[in-house]
Coordinates of C-alpha atoms in Angstrom, one line a residue:
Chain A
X1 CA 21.1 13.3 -5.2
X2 CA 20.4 9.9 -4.4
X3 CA 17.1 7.9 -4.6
X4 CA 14.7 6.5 -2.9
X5 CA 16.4 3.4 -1.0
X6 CA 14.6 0.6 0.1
X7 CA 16.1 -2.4 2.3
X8 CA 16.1 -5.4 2.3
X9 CA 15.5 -5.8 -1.1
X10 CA 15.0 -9.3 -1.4
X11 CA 13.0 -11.2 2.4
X12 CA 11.6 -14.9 2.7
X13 CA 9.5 -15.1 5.7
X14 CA 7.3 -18.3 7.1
X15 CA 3.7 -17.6 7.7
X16 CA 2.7 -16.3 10.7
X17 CA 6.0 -14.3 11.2
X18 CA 6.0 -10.8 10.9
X19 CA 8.7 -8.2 8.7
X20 CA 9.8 -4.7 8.6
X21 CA 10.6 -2.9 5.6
X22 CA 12.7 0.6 5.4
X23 CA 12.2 3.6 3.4
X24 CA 15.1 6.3 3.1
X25 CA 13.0 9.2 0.8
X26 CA 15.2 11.7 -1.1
X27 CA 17.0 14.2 1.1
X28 CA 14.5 17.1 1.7
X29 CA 11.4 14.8 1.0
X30 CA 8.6 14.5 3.7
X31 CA 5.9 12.8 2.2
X32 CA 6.3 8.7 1.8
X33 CA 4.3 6.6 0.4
X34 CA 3.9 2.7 0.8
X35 CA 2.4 0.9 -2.3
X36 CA 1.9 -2.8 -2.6
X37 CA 2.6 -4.4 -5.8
X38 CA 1.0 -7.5 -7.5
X39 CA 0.5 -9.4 -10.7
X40 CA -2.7 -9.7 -10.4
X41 CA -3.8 -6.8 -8.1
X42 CA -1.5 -4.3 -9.9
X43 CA -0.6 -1.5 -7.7
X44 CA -2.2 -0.6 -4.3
X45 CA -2.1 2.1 -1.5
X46 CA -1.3 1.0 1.7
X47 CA -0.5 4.3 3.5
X48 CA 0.9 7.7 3.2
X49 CA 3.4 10.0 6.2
X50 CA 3.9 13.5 6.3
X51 CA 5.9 14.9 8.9
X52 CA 5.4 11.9 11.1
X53 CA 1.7 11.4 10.6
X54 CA -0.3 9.2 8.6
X55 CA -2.7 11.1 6.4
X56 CA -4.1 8.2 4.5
X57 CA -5.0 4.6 4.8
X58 CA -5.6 2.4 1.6
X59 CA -8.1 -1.0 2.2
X60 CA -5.5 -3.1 3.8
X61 CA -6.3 -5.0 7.3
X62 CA -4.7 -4.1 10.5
X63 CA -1.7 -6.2 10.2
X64 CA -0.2 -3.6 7.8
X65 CA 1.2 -0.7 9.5
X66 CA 3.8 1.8 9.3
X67 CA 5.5 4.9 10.7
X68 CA 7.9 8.1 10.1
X69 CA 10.5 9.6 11.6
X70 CA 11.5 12.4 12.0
X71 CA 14.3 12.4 9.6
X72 CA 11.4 11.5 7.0
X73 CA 12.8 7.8 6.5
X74 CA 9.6 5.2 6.8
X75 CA 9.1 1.8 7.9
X76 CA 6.1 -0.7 7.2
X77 CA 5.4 -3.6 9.6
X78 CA 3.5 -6.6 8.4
X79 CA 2.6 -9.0 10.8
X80 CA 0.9 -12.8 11.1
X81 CA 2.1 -12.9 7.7
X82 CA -0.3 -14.8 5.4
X83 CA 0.8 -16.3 1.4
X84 CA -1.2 -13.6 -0.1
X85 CA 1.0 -10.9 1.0
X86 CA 4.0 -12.0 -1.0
X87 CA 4.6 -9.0 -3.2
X88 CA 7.2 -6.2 -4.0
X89 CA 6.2 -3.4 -1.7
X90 CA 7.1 0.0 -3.3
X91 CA 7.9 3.1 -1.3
X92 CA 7.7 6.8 -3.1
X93 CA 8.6 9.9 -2.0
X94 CA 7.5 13.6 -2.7
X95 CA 8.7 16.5 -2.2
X96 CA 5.9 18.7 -1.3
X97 CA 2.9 18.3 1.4
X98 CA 0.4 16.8 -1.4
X99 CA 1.3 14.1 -3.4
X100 CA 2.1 15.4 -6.8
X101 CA 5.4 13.7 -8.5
X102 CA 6.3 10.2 -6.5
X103 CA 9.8 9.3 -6.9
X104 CA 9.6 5.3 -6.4
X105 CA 12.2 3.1 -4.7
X106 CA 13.6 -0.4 -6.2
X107 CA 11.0 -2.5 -3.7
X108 CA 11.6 -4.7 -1.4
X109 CA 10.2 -8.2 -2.9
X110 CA 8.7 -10.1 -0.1
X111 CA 7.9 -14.0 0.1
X112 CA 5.9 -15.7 2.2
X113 CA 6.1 -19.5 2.6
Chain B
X1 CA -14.8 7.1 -6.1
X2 CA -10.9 7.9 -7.4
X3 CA -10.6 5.4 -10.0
X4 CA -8.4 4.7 -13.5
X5 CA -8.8 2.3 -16.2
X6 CA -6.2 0.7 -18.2
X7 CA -8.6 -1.5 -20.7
X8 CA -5.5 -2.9 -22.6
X9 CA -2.9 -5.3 -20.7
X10 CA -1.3 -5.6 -23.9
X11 CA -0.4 -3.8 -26.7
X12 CA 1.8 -5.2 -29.4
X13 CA 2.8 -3.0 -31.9
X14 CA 6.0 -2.8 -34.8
X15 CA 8.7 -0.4 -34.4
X16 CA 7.6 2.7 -36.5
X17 CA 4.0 2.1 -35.6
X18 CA 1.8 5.1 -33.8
X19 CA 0.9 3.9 -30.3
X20 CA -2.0 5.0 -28.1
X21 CA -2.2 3.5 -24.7
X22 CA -5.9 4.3 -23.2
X23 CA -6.2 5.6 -19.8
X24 CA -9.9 7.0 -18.1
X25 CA -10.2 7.7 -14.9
X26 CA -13.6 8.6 -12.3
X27 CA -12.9 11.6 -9.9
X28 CA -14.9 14.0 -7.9
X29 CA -13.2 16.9 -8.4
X30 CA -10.1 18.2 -10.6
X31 CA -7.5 15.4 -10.2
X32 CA -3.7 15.7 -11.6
X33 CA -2.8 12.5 -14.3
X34 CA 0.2 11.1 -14.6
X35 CA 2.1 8.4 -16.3
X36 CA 4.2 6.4 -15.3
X37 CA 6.8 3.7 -16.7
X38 CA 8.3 0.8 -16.0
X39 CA 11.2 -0.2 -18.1
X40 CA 12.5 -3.8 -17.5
X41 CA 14.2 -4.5 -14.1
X42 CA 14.6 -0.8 -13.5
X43 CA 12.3 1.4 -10.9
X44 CA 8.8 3.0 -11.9
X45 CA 9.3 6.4 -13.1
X46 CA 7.4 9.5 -14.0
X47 CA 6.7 9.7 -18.0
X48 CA 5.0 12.8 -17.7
X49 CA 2.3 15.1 -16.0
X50 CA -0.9 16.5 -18.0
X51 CA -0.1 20.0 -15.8
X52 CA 3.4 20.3 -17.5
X53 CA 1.9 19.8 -21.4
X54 CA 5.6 18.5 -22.5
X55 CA 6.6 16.0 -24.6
X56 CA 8.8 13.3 -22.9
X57 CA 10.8 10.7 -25.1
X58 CA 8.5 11.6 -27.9
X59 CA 5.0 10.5 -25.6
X60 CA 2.4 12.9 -25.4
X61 CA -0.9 12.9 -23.4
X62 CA -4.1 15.0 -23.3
X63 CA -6.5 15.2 -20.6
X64 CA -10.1 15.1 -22.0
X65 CA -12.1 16.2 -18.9
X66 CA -15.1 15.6 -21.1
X67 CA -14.5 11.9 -21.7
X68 CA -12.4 11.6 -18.9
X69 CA -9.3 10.7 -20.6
X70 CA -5.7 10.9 -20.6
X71 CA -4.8 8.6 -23.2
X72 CA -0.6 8.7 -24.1
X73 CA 0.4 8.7 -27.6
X74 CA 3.1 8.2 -29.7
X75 CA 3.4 8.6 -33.7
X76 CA 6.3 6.4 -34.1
X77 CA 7.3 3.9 -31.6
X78 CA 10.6 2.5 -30.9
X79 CA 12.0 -0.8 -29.3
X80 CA 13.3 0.8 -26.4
X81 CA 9.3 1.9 -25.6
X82 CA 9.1 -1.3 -24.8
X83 CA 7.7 -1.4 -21.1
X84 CA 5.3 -1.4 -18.5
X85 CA 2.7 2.2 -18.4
X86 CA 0.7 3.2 -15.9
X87 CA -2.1 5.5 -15.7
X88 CA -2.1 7.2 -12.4
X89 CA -4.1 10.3 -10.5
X90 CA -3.6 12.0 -7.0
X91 CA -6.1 12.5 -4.7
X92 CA -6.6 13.0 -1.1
X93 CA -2.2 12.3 -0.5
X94 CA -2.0 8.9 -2.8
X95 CA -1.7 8.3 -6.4
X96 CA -3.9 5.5 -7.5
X97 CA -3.1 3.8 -10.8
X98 CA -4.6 1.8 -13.3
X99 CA -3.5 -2.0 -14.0
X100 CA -1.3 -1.2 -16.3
X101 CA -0.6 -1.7 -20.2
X102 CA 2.4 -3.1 -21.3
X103 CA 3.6 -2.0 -24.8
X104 CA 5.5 -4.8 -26.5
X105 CA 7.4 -3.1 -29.7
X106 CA 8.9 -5.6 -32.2
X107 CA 11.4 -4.8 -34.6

């Protein structure tokens, strides 16, 4: 069975541009989630899809967003990119509708300059 | 408010040595712990699960609901324990995790 597959894996974007990261979850996953992951921050929620719906939001500003499709496979927009949010952003994915074991993807490391 | 603390970002201990990373977490409710691992340039991965009571790669971990603990042990650690470990719970569709520990074995 393959794993979660995240692309690019590697960006370099200019500030003010804006990205899109992809999320393929497990075959027969619905839930994915989006984490954002920092040295000094650690590891943060950004958001979480279930069958094509967003059921939960972490503390990031609008500029963050994402979606699902219907084939489960996620995307997360960032846009007016800033330094700060240079980072490898993590995608999981679970099997059932609550979040209960998250298999994680490699990340996608993102770098603002 | 869902949250876990990791106190230690660092623990450096000699192969054979017992290792106890520290994890407690503040929930409302009855949350489900996990931990999770981070071996060097390889994906995070589920160590184990407090609901499954198992021993993975020779780690164990309790939940202390009194103290509100879940603190993962090891009686004799090995080089290849060397790694990143995360403390995480589920609530309300997201896992939130500590800062993380990293265990640093020496031979």
């Amino acid at each position: 069975k393959a794993g979660v597959t995240q692309t690019p894996r590697y960006l370099i974007k200019t500030r003010g541009q804006q990205v899109t990261l992809s999320c393929s979850p497990i075959s027969g996953h619905r839930s994915v989630s989006w984490y954002q992951q920092t040295p000094g921050q650690g590891l943060q929620f950004l958001f979480e899809y279930f069958s094509e719906t967003q059921r939960n939001k972490g503390n990031f500003p609008g500029r963050f967003s994402g979606r699902q499709f219907s084939n489960s496979r996620s995307e997360m927009n960032v846009s007016t990119l800033e330094l700060g949010d240079s980072a490898l952003y993590l995608c999981a994915s679970s099997r059932v509708g609550a979040v209960t074991e998250a298999f994680f993807g490699q990340g996608t490391r993102l770098t603002v300059v | 408010a869902q949250r876990v603390t990791q106190p230690e970002k660092l623990l450096s201990v000699f192969k054979g040595a017992p290792v106890e990373l520290k994890c407690n977490y503040s929930y409302s409710g009855s949350p489900e712990l996990f931990w999770y691992v981070q071996y060097s340039r390889q994906r995070l991965q589920l160590l184990l699960r407090h609901i499954s009571r198992e021993s993975i790669k020779g780690f164990t971990a309790d939940l202390n609901k009194g103290e509100t603990s879940f603190h993962l042990k090891k009686p004799f650690a090995q080089e290849e324990d060397s790694a990143m470990y995360y403390c995480a719970l589920t609530g309300f569709q997201k896992l939130v995790f500590g800062t993380g520990t990293r265990l640093l074995v020496s031979p």
